[in-house]
Amino acid sequence: MRTVLAKVAKGSAGPLATLLAAPLLGPLAVRAEPALPGDVTAYVTRLRDCNHWGGEEATDAARGRAIAAAVKRLRCDAAEADGRTLRRRHRGDPAFLKALDGARDADG
């Protein structure tokens, strides 16, 4: 049992062992997905925010200014190029590619 708990804590156990051991380890010991590097997490958040603001409607001038300011602050015009750079940097990391694809397709 100790070996299984060690594997679960390190993230190398199978899904069934992880599920069965979770109550023994507590809520913080088991993660649903591996942690992503900080640059990836920041980019995914930024891309989702860009998708959100890109779908907003400027119902009046003030709203249009707020949308434009958010798009500029997030540097949405450079998001595609930044994504290509990150894809090259993390090309061997399938978790990143999955996160990137999910963020790209999300509505925000």
C-alpha positions as a printed NumPy array, in Angstrom:
array([[  0.   ,   0.   ,   0.   ],
       [  2.855,   2.389,   0.819],
       [  4.266,   1.933,  -2.701],
       [  0.929,   2.774,  -4.303],
       [  0.586,   5.908,  -2.166],
       [  4.099,   7.005,  -3.123],
       [  3.321,   6.523,  -6.814],
       [  0.072,   8.465,  -6.471],
       [  1.833,  11.313,  -4.664],
       [  4.441,  11.499,  -7.455],
       [  1.773,  11.296, -10.146],
       [  3.026,   8.023, -11.618],
       [  0.177,   5.734, -10.524],
       [ -2.59 ,   4.617, -12.829],
       [ -6.006,   6.288, -12.756],
       [ -7.691,   3.547, -10.703],
       [ -4.947,   3.563,  -8.055],
       [ -5.114,   7.347,  -7.914],
       [ -8.875,   7.277,  -7.477],
       [ -8.728,   4.658,  -4.732],
       [ -5.863,   6.333,  -2.866],
       [ -7.204,   9.893,  -3.03 ],
       [ -9.145,   9.727,   0.254],
       [ -5.99 ,   8.565,   2.038],
       [ -3.84 ,  11.392,   0.713],
       [ -6.147,  14.348,   1.127],
       [ -7.415,  16.832,  -1.461],
       [ -4.12 ,  18.608,  -2.138],
       [ -2.085,  15.493,  -2.887],
       [ -3.87 ,  14.488,  -6.092],
       [ -4.008,  16.74 ,  -9.15 ],
       [ -6.356,  16.171, -12.041],
       [ -3.754,  17.379, -14.552],
       [ -0.044,  18.019, -14.372],
       [  0.985,  21.571, -13.573],
       [  1.905,  23.633, -16.607],
       [  4.922,  25.96 , -16.766],
       [  4.204,  29.562, -15.757],
       [  4.632,  30.946, -19.264],
       [  2.125,  28.415, -20.579],
       [ -0.422,  29.152, -17.849],
       [ -0.096,  32.9  , -18.447],
       [ -0.486,  32.469, -22.2  ],
       [ -3.546,  30.223, -21.879],
       [ -5.191,  32.762, -19.564],
       [ -4.294,  35.59 , -21.931],
       [ -5.628,  33.757, -24.978],
       [ -8.918,  32.981, -23.235],
       [ -9.223,  36.639, -22.23 ],
       [ -8.505,  37.707, -25.817],
       [-11.189,  35.331, -27.057],
       [-13.608,  36.8  , -24.535],
       [-12.949,  40.432, -25.426],
       [-12.912,  39.637, -29.14 ],
       [-16.486,  38.386, -28.831],
       [-17.777,  41.414, -26.941],
       [-20.044,  43.92 , -28.624],
       [-19.439,  47.652, -28.326],
       [-22.949,  48.793, -27.475],
       [-21.781,  52.369, -26.96 ],
       [-18.599,  54.459, -27.169],
       [-17.56 ,  53.799, -23.573],
       [-17.954,  50.063, -24.037],
       [-15.97 ,  50.246, -27.27 ],
       [-13.143,  52.035, -25.455],
       [-13.167,  49.438, -22.661],
       [-12.955,  46.605, -25.178],
       [-10.16 ,  48.299, -27.126],
       [ -8.214,  48.961, -23.906],
       [ -8.515,  45.32 , -22.817],
       [ -7.418,  44.038, -26.232],
       [ -4.429,  46.393, -26.19 ],
       [ -3.473,  45.539, -22.582],
       [ -3.609,  41.812, -23.359],
       [ -1.629,  42.315, -26.583],
       [ -4.18 ,  40.201, -28.445],
       [ -2.72 ,  41.265, -31.788],
       [  0.501,  39.396, -30.872],
       [ -1.159,  36.333, -29.323],
       [ -0.855,  34.159, -32.433],
       [  2.886,  34.828, -32.828],
       [  3.45 ,  34.312, -29.102],
       [  1.602,  30.997, -29.342],
       [  3.916,  29.849, -32.125],
       [  6.931,  30.747, -30.002],
       [  5.562,  28.788, -27.048],
       [  4.723,  25.813, -29.275],
       [  8.37 ,  25.703, -30.377],
       [  9.644,  26.084, -26.816],
       [  7.369,  23.334, -25.422],
       [  7.046,  21.136, -28.522],
       [  7.714,  17.923, -26.552],
       [  5.038,  18.63 , -23.925],
       [  1.636,  17.155, -24.875],
       [ -0.014,  18.722, -21.806],
       [  0.897,  22.181, -23.122],
       [ -0.399,  21.436, -26.587],
       [ -3.672,  20.199, -25.094],
       [ -3.985,  23.338, -22.931],
       [ -3.194,  25.576, -25.899],
       [ -5.73 ,  23.884, -28.139],
       [ -8.377,  24.108, -25.418],
       [ -7.715,  27.815, -24.867],
       [ -7.715,  28.573, -28.587],
       [-11.131,  26.971, -28.974],
       [-12.632,  28.415, -25.77 ],
       [-15.069,  31.295, -25.916],
       [-13.549,  33.015, -22.871]])
